[in-house]
Short mmCIF file of N, CA, C and O in Angstrom, two decimals:
data_model
loop_
_atom_site.label_atom_id
_atom_site.label_comp_id
_atom_site.label_asym_id
_atom_site.label_seq_id
_atom_site.Cartn_x
_atom_site.Cartn_y
_atom_site.Cartn_z
N UNK A 850 111.27 156.92 -18.81
CA UNK A 850 112.39 156.29 -19.50
C UNK A 850 113.27 155.61 -18.45
O UNK A 850 113.49 156.15 -17.38
N UNK A 851 113.74 154.43 -18.78
CA UNK A 851 114.64 153.69 -17.92
C UNK A 851 115.94 153.45 -18.68
O UNK A 851 115.93 153.26 -19.88
N UNK A 852 117.04 153.47 -17.95
CA UNK A 852 118.35 153.27 -18.55
C UNK A 852 118.98 152.03 -17.91
O UNK A 852 118.96 151.88 -16.69
N UNK A 853 119.55 151.17 -18.74
CA UNK A 853 120.21 149.96 -18.25
C UNK A 853 121.70 150.26 -18.10
O UNK A 853 122.45 150.27 -19.08
N UNK A 854 122.11 150.52 -16.88
CA UNK A 854 123.52 150.78 -16.59
C UNK A 854 124.30 149.48 -16.76
O UNK A 854 123.87 148.44 -16.25
N UNK A 855 125.45 149.51 -17.45
CA UNK A 855 126.23 148.28 -17.62
C UNK A 855 126.77 147.72 -16.31
O UNK A 855 127.16 146.57 -16.24
N UNK A 856 126.79 148.55 -15.25
CA UNK A 856 127.34 148.12 -13.97
C UNK A 856 126.26 147.81 -12.93
O UNK A 856 126.45 146.96 -12.08
N UNK A 857 125.12 148.52 -12.99
CA UNK A 857 124.08 148.41 -11.96
C UNK A 857 122.79 147.76 -12.45
O UNK A 857 121.93 147.46 -11.63
N UNK A 858 122.63 147.61 -13.75
CA UNK A 858 121.39 147.08 -14.29
C UNK A 858 120.39 148.19 -14.59
O UNK A 858 120.73 149.37 -14.61
N UNK A 859 119.14 147.80 -14.81
CA UNK A 859 118.10 148.76 -15.19
C UNK A 859 117.73 149.68 -14.02
O UNK A 859 117.48 149.22 -12.92
N UNK A 860 117.72 150.97 -14.31
CA UNK A 860 117.45 151.99 -13.28
C UNK A 860 116.51 153.05 -13.83
O UNK A 860 116.42 153.25 -15.03
N UNK A 861 115.84 153.76 -12.93
CA UNK A 861 114.95 154.84 -13.38
C UNK A 861 115.77 156.07 -13.76
O UNK A 861 116.89 156.27 -13.30
N UNK A 862 115.18 156.89 -14.59
CA UNK A 862 115.84 158.07 -15.14
C UNK A 862 116.35 159.03 -14.07
O UNK A 862 117.38 159.67 -14.25
N UNK A 863 115.66 159.12 -12.94
CA UNK A 863 116.03 160.06 -11.88
C UNK A 863 117.42 159.83 -11.31
O UNK A 863 117.98 160.73 -10.68
N UNK A 864 118.00 158.65 -11.52
CA UNK A 864 119.35 158.37 -11.03
C UNK A 864 120.43 158.94 -11.94
O UNK A 864 121.61 158.95 -11.58
N UNK A 865 120.05 159.41 -13.13
CA UNK A 865 121.01 159.84 -14.14
C UNK A 865 120.90 161.34 -14.41
O UNK A 865 119.85 161.93 -14.23
N UNK A 866 121.99 161.91 -14.87
CA UNK A 866 122.03 163.30 -15.31
C UNK A 866 122.49 163.34 -16.76
O UNK A 866 123.53 162.77 -17.10
N UNK A 867 121.71 164.02 -17.59
CA UNK A 867 122.05 164.18 -18.99
C UNK A 867 123.15 165.22 -19.11
O UNK A 867 123.04 166.30 -18.55
N UNK A 868 124.21 164.89 -19.83
CA UNK A 868 125.34 165.80 -19.93
C UNK A 868 125.62 166.28 -21.34
O UNK A 868 126.60 166.99 -21.56
N UNK A 869 124.81 165.89 -22.30
CA UNK A 869 124.95 166.46 -23.64
C UNK A 869 125.50 165.53 -24.69
O UNK A 869 125.75 164.35 -24.47
N UNK A 870 125.69 166.11 -25.84
CA UNK A 870 126.16 165.44 -27.04
C UNK A 870 127.54 164.82 -26.81
O UNK A 870 128.46 165.49 -26.35
N UNK A 871 127.69 163.55 -27.16
CA UNK A 871 128.97 162.86 -26.97
C UNK A 871 129.87 162.96 -28.20
O UNK A 871 130.98 162.46 -28.19
N UNK A 872 129.39 163.61 -29.23
CA UNK A 872 130.11 163.65 -30.50
C UNK A 872 131.29 164.63 -30.55
O UNK A 872 132.34 164.28 -31.06
N UNK A 873 131.15 165.86 -30.05
CA UNK A 873 132.24 166.83 -30.20
C UNK A 873 133.53 166.36 -29.52
O UNK A 873 133.51 165.80 -28.44
N UNK A 874 134.65 166.61 -30.20
CA UNK A 874 135.97 166.28 -29.65
C UNK A 874 136.65 167.58 -29.23
O UNK A 874 136.59 168.58 -29.94
N UNK A 875 137.29 167.55 -28.07
CA UNK A 875 137.99 168.73 -27.55
C UNK A 875 139.07 169.15 -28.55
O UNK A 875 139.83 168.32 -29.02
N UNK A 876 139.15 170.45 -28.84
CA UNK A 876 140.20 170.91 -29.76
C UNK A 876 141.59 170.71 -29.16
O UNK A 876 141.76 170.71 -27.94
N UNK A 877 142.56 170.57 -30.03
CA UNK A 877 143.95 170.39 -29.60
C UNK A 877 144.46 171.67 -28.95
O UNK A 877 143.93 172.76 -29.18
N UNK A 878 145.51 171.53 -28.15
CA UNK A 878 146.16 172.71 -27.55
C UNK A 878 146.62 173.62 -28.68
O UNK A 878 147.11 173.17 -29.70
N UNK A 879 146.42 174.90 -28.50
CA UNK A 879 146.80 175.87 -29.52
C UNK A 879 145.75 176.06 -30.60
O UNK A 879 146.00 176.70 -31.61
N UNK A 880 144.55 175.51 -30.37
CA UNK A 880 143.46 175.67 -31.34
C UNK A 880 143.05 177.14 -31.41
O UNK A 880 143.24 177.90 -30.45
N UNK A 881 142.47 177.51 -32.53
CA UNK A 881 142.05 178.91 -32.70
C UNK A 881 140.85 179.21 -31.79
O UNK A 881 140.17 178.31 -31.32
N UNK A 882 140.61 180.48 -31.58
CA UNK A 882 139.48 180.91 -30.76
C UNK A 882 138.16 180.43 -31.38
O UNK A 882 137.25 180.03 -30.65
N UNK A 883 138.06 180.45 -32.70
CA UNK A 883 136.85 179.98 -33.37
C UNK A 883 136.61 178.49 -33.13
O UNK A 883 135.47 178.06 -32.93
N UNK A 884 137.67 177.68 -33.15
CA UNK A 884 137.53 176.24 -32.89
C UNK A 884 137.06 175.98 -31.46
O UNK A 884 136.21 175.12 -31.23
N UNK A 885 137.60 176.72 -30.51
CA UNK A 885 137.19 176.56 -29.12
C UNK A 885 135.74 177.02 -28.94
O UNK A 885 134.95 176.35 -28.29
N UNK A 886 135.37 178.13 -29.56
CA UNK A 886 134.00 178.62 -29.49
C UNK A 886 133.03 177.57 -30.03
O UNK A 886 132.01 177.27 -29.40
N UNK A 887 133.34 177.01 -31.19
CA UNK A 887 132.48 175.98 -31.79
C UNK A 887 132.33 174.78 -30.87
O UNK A 887 131.24 174.25 -30.69
N UNK A 888 133.44 174.34 -30.25
CA UNK A 888 133.40 173.19 -29.34
C UNK A 888 132.53 173.47 -28.11
O UNK A 888 131.75 172.62 -27.70
N UNK A 889 132.65 174.64 -27.56
CA UNK A 889 131.93 174.97 -26.32
C UNK A 889 130.45 175.27 -26.56
O UNK A 889 129.59 174.81 -25.80
N UNK A 890 130.14 175.99 -27.63
CA UNK A 890 128.79 176.51 -27.77
C UNK A 890 127.92 175.90 -28.86
O UNK A 890 126.70 175.99 -28.78
N UNK A 891 128.50 175.32 -29.90
CA UNK A 891 127.69 174.87 -31.02
C UNK A 891 127.44 173.37 -30.95
O UNK A 891 128.36 172.57 -30.82
N UNK A 892 126.16 173.00 -31.04
CA UNK A 892 125.76 171.59 -31.03
C UNK A 892 124.71 171.37 -32.09
O UNK A 892 123.90 172.25 -32.39
N UNK A 893 124.70 170.15 -32.65
CA UNK A 893 123.65 169.78 -33.59
C UNK A 893 122.38 169.47 -32.81
O UNK A 893 122.43 168.93 -31.70
N UNK A 894 121.24 169.81 -33.37
CA UNK A 894 119.95 169.49 -32.78
C UNK A 894 119.37 168.33 -33.59
O UNK A 894 118.58 168.51 -34.49
N UNK A 895 119.82 167.13 -33.27
CA UNK A 895 119.50 165.93 -34.04
C UNK A 895 118.08 165.47 -33.76
O UNK A 895 117.66 165.37 -32.62
N UNK A 896 117.34 165.19 -34.84
CA UNK A 896 116.02 164.57 -34.72
C UNK A 896 116.19 163.12 -35.16
O UNK A 896 116.06 162.79 -36.33
N UNK A 897 116.53 162.26 -34.21
CA UNK A 897 116.80 160.85 -34.51
C UNK A 897 117.88 160.33 -33.58
O UNK A 897 118.03 160.80 -32.46
N UNK A 898 118.65 159.35 -34.06
CA UNK A 898 119.68 158.72 -33.23
C UNK A 898 120.80 159.70 -32.91
O UNK A 898 121.31 160.39 -33.78
N UNK A 899 121.16 159.75 -31.63
CA UNK A 899 122.19 160.68 -31.16
C UNK A 899 122.98 160.02 -30.04
O UNK A 899 122.41 159.36 -29.17
N UNK A 900 124.31 160.19 -30.05
CA UNK A 900 125.15 159.71 -28.95
C UNK A 900 125.21 160.79 -27.88
O UNK A 900 125.49 161.95 -28.19
N UNK A 901 124.95 160.39 -26.65
CA UNK A 901 124.89 161.36 -25.54
C UNK A 901 125.69 160.85 -24.35
O UNK A 901 125.85 159.65 -24.18
N UNK A 902 126.17 161.77 -23.54
CA UNK A 902 126.82 161.41 -22.28
C UNK A 902 125.78 161.52 -21.16
O UNK A 902 125.04 162.50 -21.07
N UNK A 903 125.74 160.50 -20.33
CA UNK A 903 124.88 160.47 -19.14
C UNK A 903 125.76 160.09 -17.96
O UNK A 903 126.68 159.29 -18.08
N UNK A 904 125.47 160.68 -16.80
CA UNK A 904 126.21 160.40 -15.57
C UNK A 904 125.30 159.67 -14.59
O UNK A 904 124.19 160.15 -14.31
N UNK A 905 125.74 158.53 -14.08
CA UNK A 905 124.92 157.76 -13.14
C UNK A 905 125.25 158.18 -11.71
O UNK A 905 125.86 157.44 -10.93
N UNK A 906 124.86 159.37 -11.35
CA UNK A 906 125.15 159.94 -10.03
C UNK A 906 124.40 159.27 -8.89
O UNK A 906 124.85 159.28 -7.76
N UNK A 907 123.24 158.67 -9.18
CA UNK A 907 122.45 158.00 -8.14
C UNK A 907 122.80 156.53 -8.01
O UNK A 907 122.08 155.78 -7.35
N UNK A 908 123.90 156.13 -8.60
CA UNK A 908 124.31 154.72 -8.57
C UNK A 908 125.82 154.61 -8.50
O UNK A 908 126.45 155.11 -7.58
N UNK A 909 126.41 154.03 -9.53
CA UNK A 909 127.84 153.72 -9.54
C UNK A 909 128.73 154.90 -9.89
O UNK A 909 129.95 154.78 -9.87
N UNK A 910 128.15 156.04 -10.24
CA UNK A 910 128.88 157.26 -10.59
C UNK A 910 129.71 157.11 -11.87
O UNK A 910 130.70 157.81 -12.06
N UNK A 911 129.29 156.22 -12.74
CA UNK A 911 129.99 156.03 -14.01
C UNK A 911 129.44 156.99 -15.05
O UNK A 911 128.27 157.37 -15.01
N UNK A 912 130.28 157.37 -15.98
CA UNK A 912 129.86 158.13 -17.16
C UNK A 912 129.52 157.13 -18.24
O UNK A 912 130.27 156.17 -18.47
N UNK A 913 128.41 157.33 -18.91
CA UNK A 913 127.95 156.40 -19.93
C UNK A 913 127.77 157.12 -21.26
O UNK A 913 127.43 158.30 -21.30
N UNK A 914 128.00 156.39 -22.34
CA UNK A 914 127.71 156.88 -23.67
C UNK A 914 126.45 156.14 -24.13
O UNK A 914 126.47 154.93 -24.30
N UNK A 915 125.37 156.89 -24.28
CA UNK A 915 124.06 156.32 -24.62
C UNK A 915 123.68 156.77 -26.02
O UNK A 915 123.74 157.96 -26.33
N UNK A 916 123.29 155.82 -26.86
CA UNK A 916 122.76 156.16 -28.18
C UNK A 916 121.24 156.08 -28.06
O UNK A 916 120.68 155.02 -27.77
N UNK A 917 120.59 157.25 -28.26
CA UNK A 917 119.16 157.38 -28.02
C UNK A 917 118.51 158.11 -29.19
O UNK A 917 119.05 159.05 -29.74
N UNK A 918 117.31 157.65 -29.55
CA UNK A 918 116.53 158.34 -30.57
C UNK A 918 115.83 159.51 -29.88
O UNK A 918 115.03 159.31 -28.96
N UNK A 919 116.12 160.73 -30.30
CA UNK A 919 115.57 161.91 -29.63
C UNK A 919 114.08 162.12 -29.91
O UNK A 919 113.44 162.90 -29.21
N UNK A 920 113.54 161.42 -30.89
CA UNK A 920 112.11 161.53 -31.18
C UNK A 920 111.29 160.56 -30.35
O UNK A 920 110.21 160.90 -29.87
N UNK A 921 111.79 159.33 -30.18
CA UNK A 921 111.02 158.29 -29.48
C UNK A 921 111.57 157.98 -28.10
O UNK A 921 110.93 157.26 -27.33
N UNK A 922 112.77 158.45 -27.78
CA UNK A 922 113.50 158.16 -26.54
C UNK A 922 113.92 156.70 -26.44
O UNK A 922 114.35 156.25 -25.37
N UNK A 923 113.84 155.95 -27.53
CA UNK A 923 114.29 154.56 -27.54
C UNK A 923 115.81 154.53 -27.48
O UNK A 923 116.49 155.23 -28.23
N UNK A 924 116.34 153.73 -26.57
CA UNK A 924 117.78 153.59 -26.39
C UNK A 924 118.25 152.36 -27.16
O UNK A 924 117.74 151.27 -26.95
N UNK A 925 119.23 152.56 -28.06
CA UNK A 925 119.71 151.44 -28.85
C UNK A 925 121.03 150.86 -28.33
O UNK A 925 121.34 149.70 -28.61
N UNK A 926 121.81 151.65 -27.60
CA UNK A 926 123.04 151.10 -27.00
C UNK A 926 123.49 151.94 -25.82
O UNK A 926 123.22 153.14 -25.75
N UNK A 927 124.16 151.26 -24.89
CA UNK A 927 124.73 151.92 -23.71
C UNK A 927 126.08 151.28 -23.45
O UNK A 927 126.20 150.06 -23.44
N UNK A 928 127.10 152.12 -23.24
CA UNK A 928 128.43 151.61 -22.95
C UNK A 928 129.15 152.59 -22.03
O UNK A 928 128.77 153.76 -21.97
N UNK A 929 130.17 152.13 -21.30
CA UNK A 929 130.96 153.07 -20.51
C UNK A 929 131.59 154.10 -21.42
O UNK A 929 132.02 153.78 -22.53
N UNK A 930 131.65 155.34 -20.97
CA UNK A 930 132.24 156.42 -21.77
C UNK A 930 133.73 156.50 -21.46
O UNK A 930 134.12 156.95 -20.40
N UNK A 931 134.54 156.06 -22.39
CA UNK A 931 135.99 156.05 -22.20
C UNK A 931 136.54 157.47 -22.19
O UNK A 931 136.18 158.29 -23.02
N UNK A 932 137.38 157.76 -21.22
CA UNK A 932 138.05 159.05 -21.18
C UNK A 932 137.18 160.21 -20.74
O UNK A 932 137.55 161.36 -20.93
N UNK A 933 136.02 159.96 -20.13
CA UNK A 933 135.13 161.03 -19.71
C UNK A 933 135.03 161.03 -18.19
O UNK A 933 134.85 159.98 -17.58
N UNK A 934 135.15 162.19 -17.59
CA UNK A 934 134.98 162.30 -16.14
C UNK A 934 136.24 161.91 -15.38
O UNK A 934 137.19 161.38 -15.92
N UNK A 935 136.20 162.15 -14.09
CA UNK A 935 137.35 161.89 -13.26
C UNK A 935 137.44 160.44 -12.78
O UNK A 935 138.49 159.97 -12.44
N UNK A 936 136.32 159.75 -12.78
CA UNK A 936 136.30 158.40 -12.22
C UNK A 936 135.69 157.44 -13.22
O UNK A 936 134.59 157.65 -13.69
N UNK A 937 136.37 156.38 -13.53
CA UNK A 937 135.83 155.32 -14.39
C UNK A 937 135.64 154.09 -13.51
O UNK A 937 136.48 153.75 -12.69
N UNK A 938 134.54 153.41 -13.68
CA UNK A 938 134.24 152.22 -12.91
C UNK A 938 134.66 151.01 -13.71
O UNK A 938 134.28 150.85 -14.87
N UNK A 939 135.49 150.14 -13.14
CA UNK A 939 135.92 148.93 -13.84
C UNK A 939 134.85 147.86 -13.73
O UNK A 939 134.10 147.82 -12.78
N UNK A 940 134.82 147.00 -14.75
CA UNK A 940 133.84 145.90 -14.75
C UNK A 940 134.22 144.85 -13.74
O UNK A 940 135.31 144.59 -13.42
#
């Protein structure tokens, strides 16, 4: 599988690290223990299109939001992940 980084162009998979489902939103301050548990431990096991976070550690070090079909590994969209990670790369 190859990923087209919006900043570096097409790269091999080995330059990236899969970081999980991009869908869950961090609970607000003061959230219940159950809400925090669900956020940390529970994820959907999607068979089909799924939004995921990927980190381009072997390149520009940007966090990316990738929409990928988990059955075919076909990537339908890639964009910078807003608000994720300590460093965002500007265009």
